[in-house]
Coordinates of C-alpha atoms and ligand atoms in Angstrom, one line a residue:
M1 CA -47.0 27.5 -28.2
A2 CA -47.9 31.1 -27.8
V3 CA -44.9 31.6 -24.8
I4 CA -42.6 30.0 -27.2
V5 CA -43.3 32.5 -30.2
Q6 CA -43.0 35.0 -27.4
L7 CA -39.8 34.5 -26.1
V8 CA -38.4 34.0 -29.5
Q9 CA -40.0 36.9 -31.2
G10 CA -37.8 38.3 -27.8
I11 CA -34.7 37.0 -28.2
Q12 CA -34.7 38.1 -32.3
G13 CA -35.8 41.9 -30.7
L14 CA -32.8 42.2 -28.2
A15 CA -30.3 40.3 -31.0
G16 CA -31.3 43.2 -32.5
K17 CA -31.2 45.9 -30.7
L18 CA -27.3 45.4 -29.5
L19 CA -26.3 44.7 -33.0
D20 CA -28.0 47.9 -33.8
P21 CA -24.9 50.3 -34.4
S22 CA -27.5 52.9 -33.1
N23 CA -27.3 51.3 -29.4
F24 CA -23.3 51.0 -28.6
G25 CA -23.3 53.9 -27.2
S26 CA -26.4 52.9 -24.8
I27 CA -24.9 49.4 -24.4
I28 CA -21.7 50.4 -23.1
T29 CA -23.0 52.7 -20.0
T30 CA -25.5 49.4 -19.8
T31 CA -23.0 46.9 -19.4
L32 CA -20.2 49.6 -17.5
L33 CA -23.5 49.9 -15.3
A34 CA -23.9 46.5 -14.9
L35 CA -20.4 46.2 -13.5
V36 CA -20.7 48.5 -11.2
I37 CA -23.2 47.0 -9.2
L38 CA -21.7 43.8 -9.3
L39 CA -18.7 44.7 -7.7
V40 CA -20.5 46.9 -5.0
V41 CA -23.2 44.0 -4.7
T42 CA -20.3 41.6 -3.9
Q43 CA -18.5 43.9 -1.6
L44 CA -21.6 44.5 0.1
Q45 CA -22.0 40.7 0.4
Q46 CA -18.5 40.8 2.1
V47 CA -19.2 42.8 4.6
L48 CA -23.2 42.6 5.2
F49 CA -23.4 38.8 5.2
K50 CA -20.8 37.5 7.4
D51 CA -21.8 34.6 9.5
K52 CA -20.0 36.0 12.9
N53 CA -19.7 32.1 13.4
A54 CA -17.2 30.9 10.7
P55 CA -13.6 32.2 10.0
P56 CA -12.5 34.9 8.9
E57 CA -12.7 35.4 4.9
V58 CA -10.0 36.3 2.7
H59 CA -11.5 40.0 1.0
Y60 CA -11.8 40.2 -2.8
W61 CA -13.1 41.7 -5.3
I62 CA -13.9 40.1 -8.7
P63 CA -16.8 38.7 -8.3
Y64 CA -17.3 34.9 -8.5
L65 CA -12.8 34.2 -9.8
G66 CA -13.0 35.5 -5.9
S67 CA -8.6 34.6 -5.3
A68 CA -8.1 32.9 -7.5
I69 CA -5.7 34.6 -9.7
D70 CA -3.9 35.6 -6.5
F71 CA -3.8 32.3 -5.3
S72 CA -2.9 30.2 -8.8
L73 CA 0.0 32.6 -9.1
N74 CA 1.7 31.8 -5.5
P75 CA -0.3 29.5 -3.1
I76 CA 2.5 29.2 -0.3
E77 CA 3.1 33.5 -0.7
F78 CA -0.5 33.0 -0.8
Y79 CA -1.5 31.5 2.5
A80 CA 1.7 33.4 3.9
K81 CA 0.4 36.8 4.0
N82 CA -3.3 35.3 5.2
R83 CA -2.0 33.5 8.0
A84 CA 0.2 36.6 9.1
K85 CA -3.3 38.8 9.2
Y86 CA -6.5 36.1 10.1
G87 CA -3.9 32.8 11.3
D88 CA -4.2 29.5 10.8
V89 CA -7.8 28.9 9.5
F90 CA -9.3 31.5 6.8
T91 CA -11.7 30.9 4.4
Y92 CA -10.9 32.7 0.5
T93 CA -13.6 32.4 -2.5
M94 CA -12.4 30.5 -6.2
V95 CA -14.4 30.1 -8.9
G96 CA -17.6 30.6 -6.8
R97 CA -16.8 28.4 -4.3
K98 CA -15.0 29.2 0.0
F99 CA -12.0 27.3 0.5
T100 CA -11.6 27.2 3.7
V101 CA -7.2 26.0 3.9
C102 CA -6.8 24.5 7.6
L103 CA -2.8 25.0 7.7
G104 CA -0.1 24.0 10.9
V105 CA 0.1 20.9 11.9
E106 CA -3.4 21.0 13.8
G107 CA -4.9 21.9 10.4
N108 CA -3.3 19.1 8.8
N109 CA -4.5 16.2 11.4
F110 CA -7.8 18.4 11.0
V111 CA -8.3 17.0 7.3
F112 CA -6.9 14.5 7.6
N113 CA -8.3 12.8 10.0
A114 CA -11.4 14.5 9.7
K115 CA -15.3 12.0 10.3
L116 CA -16.6 10.7 7.1
A117 CA -19.6 12.6 8.7
D118 CA -17.9 15.9 8.6
V119 CA -16.6 15.5 5.1
S120 CA -16.0 14.0 2.1
A121 CA -13.2 13.5 -0.1
E122 CA -16.2 12.3 -3.0
E123 CA -17.9 14.9 -3.0
S124 CA -14.5 17.0 -3.6
Y125 CA -13.0 14.9 -6.4
K126 CA -15.5 13.2 -7.8
P127 CA -16.4 15.6 -10.9
L128 CA -12.9 15.4 -11.7
T129 CA -12.1 11.6 -11.2
T130 CA -15.2 9.8 -12.1
P131 CA -14.7 10.8 -15.9
V132 CA -10.9 9.9 -16.0
F133 CA -11.2 6.6 -13.8
G134 CA -14.7 5.5 -14.4
K135 CA -17.8 4.3 -12.9
G136 CA -17.5 1.9 -9.3
V137 CA -13.7 2.7 -8.1
V138 CA -11.9 5.4 -6.0
Y139 CA -14.5 8.4 -5.5
D140 CA -17.5 6.7 -7.6
C141 CA -18.2 4.1 -4.3
P142 CA -18.9 4.6 -0.4
N143 CA -16.3 5.5 1.1
H144 CA -15.9 1.7 2.6
M145 CA -16.3 -0.1 -0.9
L146 CA -12.8 2.5 -1.4
M147 CA -11.1 1.4 1.7
E148 CA -11.4 -1.8 0.0
Q149 CA -9.5 -1.2 -2.9
K150 CA -6.1 -0.1 -1.7
R151 CA -6.4 -3.0 -0.2
F152 CA -6.5 -5.1 -3.2
V153 CA -4.0 -2.3 -4.3
K154 CA -1.5 -3.2 -1.3
W155 CA -1.5 -7.1 -2.2
G156 CA 0.0 -6.1 -5.5
M157 CA 3.0 -4.4 -3.9
S158 CA 4.7 -6.9 -2.4
N159 CA 8.3 -7.0 -1.8
D160 CA 7.9 -10.3 -4.1
A161 CA 6.4 -8.4 -6.8
F162 CA 9.1 -5.1 -6.0
R163 CA 11.8 -7.6 -6.7
A164 CA 10.9 -8.6 -9.7
Y165 CA 10.6 -4.6 -10.6
V166 CA 14.0 -3.4 -10.0
P167 CA 15.3 -4.6 -12.9
Q168 CA 13.2 -3.8 -15.2
I169 CA 12.9 -0.7 -14.3
V170 CA 17.1 -0.4 -14.6
E171 CA 16.6 -1.8 -18.5
E172 CA 13.6 0.7 -19.0
T173 CA 16.2 3.5 -18.0
E174 CA 19.2 2.2 -19.7
D175 CA 17.2 2.1 -22.9
Y176 CA 15.8 5.0 -23.0
F177 CA 18.6 7.1 -22.7
K178 CA 20.3 5.1 -25.8
R179 CA 18.6 8.1 -27.9
W180 CA 20.7 10.7 -25.3
N181 CA 24.1 11.6 -26.6
N182 CA 25.8 9.4 -24.9
E183 CA 29.5 10.2 -27.0
T184 CA 29.9 13.8 -26.3
G185 CA 26.6 14.3 -23.5
G186 CA 25.5 18.3 -23.7
R187 CA 21.8 20.0 -22.8
A188 CA 18.8 17.7 -22.5
D189 CA 15.2 18.2 -21.6
V190 CA 14.9 16.3 -18.5
F191 CA 11.2 16.8 -17.8
T192 CA 9.7 14.7 -21.0
A193 CA 12.8 12.4 -20.3
M194 CA 10.8 11.8 -16.7
A195 CA 7.6 12.0 -17.9
E196 CA 8.2 9.3 -20.8
L197 CA 10.5 7.1 -18.4
I198 CA 8.0 6.7 -15.5
I199 CA 4.7 6.0 -18.0
N200 CA 7.2 3.2 -19.6
T201 CA 8.3 1.8 -16.1
A202 CA 5.0 2.4 -15.0
S203 CA 3.7 0.3 -17.5
R204 CA 6.9 -2.4 -17.8
T205 CA 5.6 -3.1 -14.3
L206 CA 2.5 -2.1 -12.2
M207 CA 0.6 -2.6 -15.4
G208 CA 1.9 -5.8 -17.4
P209 CA 3.6 -6.4 -20.5
E210 CA 1.1 -6.0 -22.5
I211 CA 0.7 -2.9 -21.4
R212 CA 3.9 -1.8 -22.3
A213 CA 4.2 -3.7 -25.7
I214 CA 1.5 -1.2 -27.2
M215 CA 2.7 1.9 -25.0
D216 CA 4.4 3.4 -28.2
E217 CA 1.4 2.8 -31.1
S218 CA -1.7 3.6 -28.8
V219 CA -1.4 3.7 -25.1
A220 CA 0.6 6.8 -24.8
Q221 CA -1.9 9.1 -27.2
L222 CA -5.2 7.4 -25.0
Y223 CA -2.8 9.0 -21.9
H224 CA -2.7 12.0 -23.5
D225 CA -6.3 12.4 -24.2
L226 CA -7.3 11.4 -20.5
D227 CA -4.7 13.9 -19.0
D228 CA -6.1 16.6 -20.7
G229 CA -9.6 16.1 -19.0
F230 CA -7.9 15.9 -15.5
Q231 CA -7.3 19.2 -15.4
P232 CA -8.4 22.1 -13.1
I233 CA -10.9 23.3 -15.1
N234 CA -12.7 20.0 -15.1
M235 CA -13.4 19.9 -11.6
F236 CA -14.6 23.2 -11.7
F237 CA -16.5 23.0 -14.7
E238 CA -18.1 19.4 -15.5
W239 CA -19.8 20.1 -18.2
L240 CA -18.3 22.7 -20.7
P241 CA -19.0 20.7 -24.3
L242 CA -15.4 21.1 -24.9
P243 CA -13.3 18.5 -27.6
S244 CA -10.5 17.8 -25.3
Y245 CA -14.0 16.5 -22.7
A246 CA -14.9 13.8 -25.7
R247 CA -11.6 12.9 -26.4
R248 CA -11.5 12.4 -22.4
D249 CA -14.4 10.6 -22.7
S250 CA -13.9 8.0 -25.4
A251 CA -10.2 7.9 -24.4
H252 CA -11.8 6.5 -20.7
V253 CA -13.4 3.5 -22.7
K254 CA -11.1 2.5 -24.8
M255 CA -8.1 2.5 -22.1
R256 CA -11.0 0.3 -20.3
N257 CA -11.4 -1.9 -22.7
I258 CA -7.8 -1.9 -23.8
F259 CA -7.2 -3.6 -19.7
M260 CA -10.5 -6.0 -19.6
K261 CA -9.1 -7.9 -23.0
V262 CA -5.5 -7.8 -21.2
I263 CA -7.6 -9.8 -18.6
E264 CA -9.5 -12.1 -21.1
Q265 CA -6.6 -14.0 -22.4
R266 CA -4.7 -13.9 -19.5
R267 CA -7.5 -15.8 -18.3
A268 CA -7.8 -17.8 -21.8
N269 CA -4.8 -18.9 -21.5
N270 CA -4.5 -19.6 -17.8
E271 CA -1.7 -16.8 -17.3
T272 CA -0.9 -17.2 -13.6
H273 CA 2.5 -16.1 -13.6
H274 CA 2.2 -12.4 -13.1
T275 CA 2.9 -10.0 -10.5
D276 CA 2.1 -7.2 -11.9
M277 CA -1.0 -4.7 -10.3
L278 CA -3.7 -6.0 -12.8
Q279 CA -3.4 -9.8 -12.1
S280 CA -4.1 -9.5 -9.1
L281 CA -7.0 -7.2 -9.5
M282 CA -8.3 -10.0 -11.9
N283 CA -9.4 -12.3 -9.0
Q284 CA -10.6 -9.7 -5.6
T285 CA -14.1 -9.8 -4.2
Y286 CA -15.5 -7.2 -1.4
K287 CA -15.7 -8.5 1.8
D288 CA -19.4 -8.7 1.4
G289 CA -19.1 -11.1 -1.3
T290 CA -19.6 -8.6 -4.1
P291 CA -17.8 -9.8 -6.6
F292 CA -14.9 -7.1 -8.1
T293 CA -15.6 -7.2 -11.5
D294 CA -13.0 -7.4 -14.5
K295 CA -14.8 -3.7 -15.0
D296 CA -14.0 -2.1 -12.0
A297 CA -10.4 -3.6 -11.9
G298 CA -10.0 -1.4 -15.6
H299 CA -10.8 1.3 -13.9
L300 CA -8.8 0.9 -10.7
M301 CA -6.4 0.4 -13.7
I302 CA -6.6 3.5 -15.1
A303 CA -6.8 5.2 -11.4
L304 CA -3.3 4.5 -10.3
L305 CA -1.9 4.7 -14.2
M306 CA -3.2 8.9 -13.4
A307 CA -2.4 8.4 -9.5
G308 CA 0.6 7.8 -10.1
Q309 CA 2.4 9.7 -13.7
H310 CA 2.6 13.5 -12.9
T311 CA 3.7 13.0 -9.5
S312 CA 6.1 10.4 -9.8
S313 CA 7.5 11.9 -12.2
T314 CA 7.3 15.4 -11.3
S315 CA 9.3 14.4 -8.9
A316 CA 12.2 12.9 -10.3
T317 CA 12.3 15.7 -12.8
W318 CA 12.6 17.3 -8.7
G319 CA 15.0 15.4 -7.8
L320 CA 17.7 15.3 -10.7
L321 CA 16.9 19.1 -10.7
Y322 CA 18.2 19.1 -6.9
L323 CA 21.3 16.5 -8.2
A324 CA 22.7 19.0 -10.2
Q325 CA 22.5 21.9 -8.1
N326 CA 24.0 20.2 -6.0
P327 CA 26.7 17.6 -8.0
E328 CA 29.0 17.0 -4.7
L329 CA 25.5 14.4 -3.9
I330 CA 26.1 12.7 -7.2
E331 CA 29.8 11.1 -5.7
R332 CA 28.3 10.6 -2.8
L333 CA 25.5 8.5 -4.0
L334 CA 27.8 6.4 -6.1
E335 CA 30.0 5.8 -3.0
E336 CA 27.2 4.8 -1.4
Q337 CA 26.6 2.2 -4.1
K338 CA 30.0 1.2 -3.9
D339 CA 29.5 0.6 -0.4
V340 CA 26.3 -1.3 -0.2
L341 CA 26.8 -3.4 -3.2
G342 CA 30.3 -3.5 -3.8
S343 CA 30.8 -1.8 -7.2
V344 CA 28.7 0.6 -9.2
D345 CA 29.0 -1.8 -12.2
A346 CA 27.0 -4.4 -9.6
P347 CA 23.3 -4.7 -10.4
L348 CA 21.2 -3.2 -8.7
T349 CA 18.0 -4.9 -6.7
F350 CA 15.4 -3.6 -4.2
D351 CA 16.7 -5.3 -1.1
A352 CA 19.9 -2.7 -2.0
L353 CA 17.9 0.0 -3.0
K354 CA 16.4 -0.4 0.9
N355 CA 19.8 -0.2 1.9
M356 CA 21.1 3.4 0.2
T357 CA 20.0 5.7 3.0
L358 CA 21.0 8.9 1.2
L359 CA 19.4 7.7 -1.8
D360 CA 16.2 7.4 -0.3
N361 CA 16.8 11.2 1.9
V362 CA 17.8 12.7 -1.2
V363 CA 13.8 11.5 -2.5
R364 CA 12.7 12.6 0.8
E365 CA 13.7 16.0 0.9
T366 CA 13.1 16.3 -2.9
L367 CA 9.4 15.7 -1.7
R368 CA 9.7 18.0 1.1
L369 CA 10.6 20.6 -0.6
R370 CA 8.8 19.9 -4.2
P371 CA 5.4 17.8 -3.1
P372 CA 3.6 17.6 -6.0
I373 CA -0.2 17.6 -4.6
I374 CA 0.2 21.1 -2.7
M375 CA -4.0 21.1 -1.9
I376 CA -5.9 18.2 -0.3
L377 CA -9.4 19.2 -0.6
R378 CA -13.0 17.6 1.2
K379 CA -16.3 18.7 1.2
V380 CA -18.1 19.9 4.9
V381 CA -21.3 17.8 4.6
R382 CA -22.1 18.9 7.8
P383 CA -21.4 21.8 9.9
V384 CA -17.7 21.1 11.4
V385 CA -15.6 22.8 14.8
F386 CA -12.1 23.7 14.1
P387 CA -10.9 22.0 17.2
G388 CA -9.5 24.2 19.8
S389 CA -11.7 27.4 18.0
N390 CA -15.3 29.4 18.0
Y391 CA -14.5 28.4 13.5
V392 CA -18.0 26.4 12.7
I393 CA -17.1 24.9 9.2
P394 CA -20.2 25.8 7.4
K395 CA -21.9 22.9 5.3
G396 CA -20.8 23.3 1.4
N397 CA -17.3 25.3 1.7
Y398 CA -14.4 22.3 1.1
V399 CA -11.3 22.6 3.9
A400 CA -7.7 22.4 2.4
A401 CA -5.3 21.1 4.1
S402 CA -1.2 22.3 2.6
P403 CA 1.2 20.3 3.8
L404 CA 3.3 21.8 1.8
A405 CA 3.0 24.9 4.3
T406 CA 4.7 23.5 7.4
Q407 CA 7.2 21.6 5.1
V408 CA 8.7 24.8 4.3
D409 CA 8.3 26.0 8.0
E410 CA 11.3 27.2 9.6
Q411 CA 9.7 25.6 13.0
Y412 CA 9.9 22.8 11.9
F413 CA 12.9 22.2 9.3
K414 CA 16.2 25.0 9.9
D415 CA 17.3 26.7 6.7
A416 CA 13.8 24.8 4.9
M417 CA 14.1 26.1 1.7
K418 CA 17.8 24.6 1.7
F419 CA 17.9 20.9 0.0
N420 CA 19.5 19.3 3.3
P421 CA 18.5 15.6 2.3
D422 CA 20.8 14.5 5.3
R423 CA 18.5 16.5 7.9
W424 CA 16.7 12.9 7.2
D425 CA 19.5 11.3 9.4
S426 CA 17.9 12.4 12.8
L427 CA 14.5 13.4 11.5
K428 CA 11.1 11.7 12.3
K429 CA 9.8 9.9 8.8
E430 CA 6.6 9.8 7.7
E431 CA 6.3 5.9 7.8
D432 CA 7.0 5.9 11.5
I433 CA 3.2 5.1 12.4
G434 CA 3.7 5.3 16.0
D435 CA 1.7 3.8 18.7
D436 CA -2.1 5.6 17.5
G437 CA -1.7 4.1 14.5
I438 CA -5.5 3.1 12.1
D439 CA -6.3 0.8 9.5
F440 CA -9.1 1.5 7.9
G441 CA -8.9 -1.7 5.9
F442 CA -5.9 -1.7 3.9
G443 CA -3.2 -1.6 7.0
K444 CA -1.7 0.5 8.8
V445 CA -1.2 3.9 8.8
A446 CA -0.6 6.7 10.9
G447 CA -3.3 8.0 13.7
A448 CA -3.7 12.1 15.2
G449 CA 0.2 11.5 16.2
G450 CA 2.1 10.3 12.6
A451 CA -1.0 12.6 11.5
R452 CA 0.8 16.1 12.4
N453 CA 4.3 14.6 11.8
P454 CA 4.9 18.3 9.3
S455 CA 6.1 16.3 6.1
L456 CA 3.2 14.6 4.9
P457 CA 3.3 14.7 0.9
F458 CA 1.4 10.9 0.4
G459 CA -1.2 12.2 2.9
A460 CA -2.6 11.4 6.4
G461 CA -5.9 9.2 7.4
R462 CA -7.8 6.9 5.4
H463 CA -7.1 8.5 1.8
R464 CA -3.5 8.6 2.7
C465 CA -1.5 7.5 -0.9
I466 CA -1.3 3.4 -1.4
G467 CA 1.5 4.5 -3.9
E468 CA 3.8 5.6 -2.1
P469 CA 6.3 2.7 -1.5
F470 CA 5.6 1.8 -5.6
A471 CA 6.7 5.3 -6.0
Y472 CA 10.1 4.7 -4.0
V473 CA 10.8 1.7 -5.5
Q474 CA 10.5 3.7 -9.2
I475 CA 12.3 6.6 -8.5
K476 CA 15.6 5.4 -6.4
T477 CA 15.8 3.0 -9.1
I478 CA 15.7 5.4 -11.6
L479 CA 18.1 7.9 -10.4
A480 CA 20.2 5.0 -8.8
T481 CA 20.5 3.9 -12.6
F482 CA 21.1 7.9 -13.5
V483 CA 23.5 9.0 -12.2
R484 CA 25.6 5.7 -12.7
M485 CA 25.5 6.8 -16.6
Y486 CA 25.5 10.6 -16.1
D487 CA 27.2 13.0 -14.3
I488 CA 24.7 16.4 -14.6
R489 CA 24.9 20.1 -13.4
L490 CA 22.3 22.6 -13.6
T491 CA 22.1 24.9 -17.3
E492 CA 23.0 28.9 -17.0
K493 CA 19.2 29.2 -15.4
G494 CA 19.8 27.9 -12.4
L495 CA 16.8 25.6 -10.7
P496 CA 13.6 25.9 -12.6
E497 CA 10.7 28.1 -10.4
P498 CA 7.7 25.7 -8.7
D499 CA 4.7 26.6 -11.7
F500 CA 1.4 26.4 -9.3
T501 CA -0.8 27.0 -12.4
K502 CA -0.8 23.4 -12.6
M503 CA -2.7 20.6 -11.0
F504 CA 1.0 18.7 -9.7
V505 CA 2.8 21.4 -9.4
Q506 CA 6.2 20.8 -11.3
P507 CA 9.1 23.0 -12.6
K508 CA 8.6 25.5 -15.2
L509 CA 9.6 24.9 -18.3
P510 CA 11.6 23.8 -20.5
V511 CA 13.6 22.1 -17.8
E512 CA 16.1 21.3 -19.2
I513 CA 20.2 20.4 -17.4
D514 CA 23.6 19.6 -18.9
Y515 CA 24.6 16.1 -18.8
K516 CA 28.2 14.1 -19.3
P517 CA 28.1 10.2 -20.0
R518 CA 30.3 8.5 -18.1
K519 CA 31.4 6.0 -19.9
Ligands
LIG601 C1 -4.1 9.6 -2.9 C2 1.0 11.8 -3.1 C3 2.3 8.7 -6.5 C4 -1.7 6.0 -5.8 C5 -2.5 10.3 -2.7 C6 -2.7 12.3 -1.7 C7 -1.4 12.5 -1.7 C8 -1.3 11.3 -2.9 C9 -1.1 12.9 -1.1 C10 -3.9 11.5 -0.5 C11 -4.8 12.7 -1.1 C12 -5.7 13.5 -0.4 O1 -5.8 13.2 1.1 O2 -7.1 13.5 -0.5 C13 0.9 10.7 -3.7 C14 2.9 10.6 -4.0 C15 2.9 10.0 -5.2 C16 2.4 9.6 -5.6 C17 3.8 12.5 -4.2 C18 4.6 10.2 -6.1 C19 6.5 10.3 -5.3 C20 1.5 7.6 -6.7 C21 1.4 6.6 -7.0 C22 0.1 5.9 -7.4 C23 -0.8 6.7 -6.2 C24 2.3 5.5 -7.9 C25 -0.3 4.5 -7.8 C26 0.6 3.7 -8.0 C27 -3.4 7.0 -5.1 C28 -4.2 6.9 -4.8 C29 -4.4 7.7 -3.9 C30 -3.4 8.5 -4.1 C31 -5.6 5.6 -5.2 C32 -6.5 8.1 -3.5 C33 -6.5 7.4 -2.2 C34 -7.5 7.7 -1.4 O3 -8.7 8.5 -2.1 O4 -8.1 7.3 -0.4 N1 -1.0 10.3 -3.3 N2 0.9 9.9 -5.0 N3 -0.2 7.5 -5.7 N4 -2.7 7.9 -4.3 FE1 -0.8 8.8 -4.4

């Protein structure tokens, strides 16, 4: 008790001194002195306590923040500048954590195919994902369970499901653009349009018609609250008492309950005709007999919603921007539709989309230049040697891969910054698995050979994206429908720059295009 009284008195005394104007001068002097000491200690630490076996470290001045500002302004320039100085593997500090980036095709392969005993995706992403997705799924369970969850998801992404989805996505797209000026055309915010259209089409197809029916009333708001809690700040400070954190937690519970209620109703009504993801997650069991519960299904549905939204909507936005920059491609896409379908009025189908090579190449090239995820992270759980070097990456560091670095490297792509979908006619595609494919439990993905492909917007190895086929169907259907409806051009502002401060790299806002209706 006496200790508490003393502590309170001490705090009162300190507060009194701080608030007394006669002490202001000495407070400023003390603060400045403390800052100088902190700066000197930060510099000495970097010089005196160097780990000789660890990769070289980027020098920084600001304690704790380290290179955070430099990095987030333009990670690509940051990597290029330091790569020239230190080589493909180096460490930088951000918000008190050490990130060892491994560049180049060897770096990609090292991070994507690292052993589970050496690195952990769960340890890196969990603070961000668990409060949003919920417990027991994705990064809140042992890796072998995630691999099985990916198998359940894959089951819901069959060609038959996609055949059903394409007309639904067309209908949603045509419906959405009724709000644009279809008499004279005009200028429109294409970023917002794609964000809304992606969530509408994902809910209509993957999530289920029941979710689409309440999208405009409740689900859109819940999604926004979840999304506000899915930002870089949540990854670094999982405990902040901010209102957005409370809104996120409440939205999580409401969203999960919505999914669970739909499952309950489908069961009660014996509805078995649905082709969507929710249906495929309703009756799954892990190989060891553990049931995949309705609560797990609700959580995994939230994970899929979040994983697919920004990634696909920013990609669709960039795709349209590149088409607006290269209008001759729009004409060629229409010609391709005529070739494959006989007319641009014939209904789009999944099988027809598969034969539209240029359309496929437009999406592929968009993802090469503007992949939404530019940093893939794993936490080092035991010291690991970077192959072919003497570098030992210490436990506790994060290893980072940045496929974007190889995707815009002249060594692999001539005129790398130019949008040229035709280059893919002669290049090896990412999904060409090759002879060394590996099955981690959800179907074969490329092994070390494929992970050395310089373009990996969907990652590689055990954590490779499970949503790629859906994303391609969704984006291709939207683009194909859009070019039937409108001719588009960039505004006088030209192509927007990427905004790297966002978790999923998006164009700097506002993102407008000029459009003219065709009919
Ligand atoms: C993982 C990219 C769309 C579901 C990933 C990863 C990348 C990626 C790079 C690997 C992360 C890592 O290794 O740490 C993309 C891009 C998309 C897209 C570029 C669209 C253009 C989707 C969609 C879904 C989805 C539509 C679901 C419907 C997932 C899931 C994972 C994942 C569940 C986690 C897999 C794991 O850790 O094992 N995505 N994604 N993604 N993606 Fe996607």
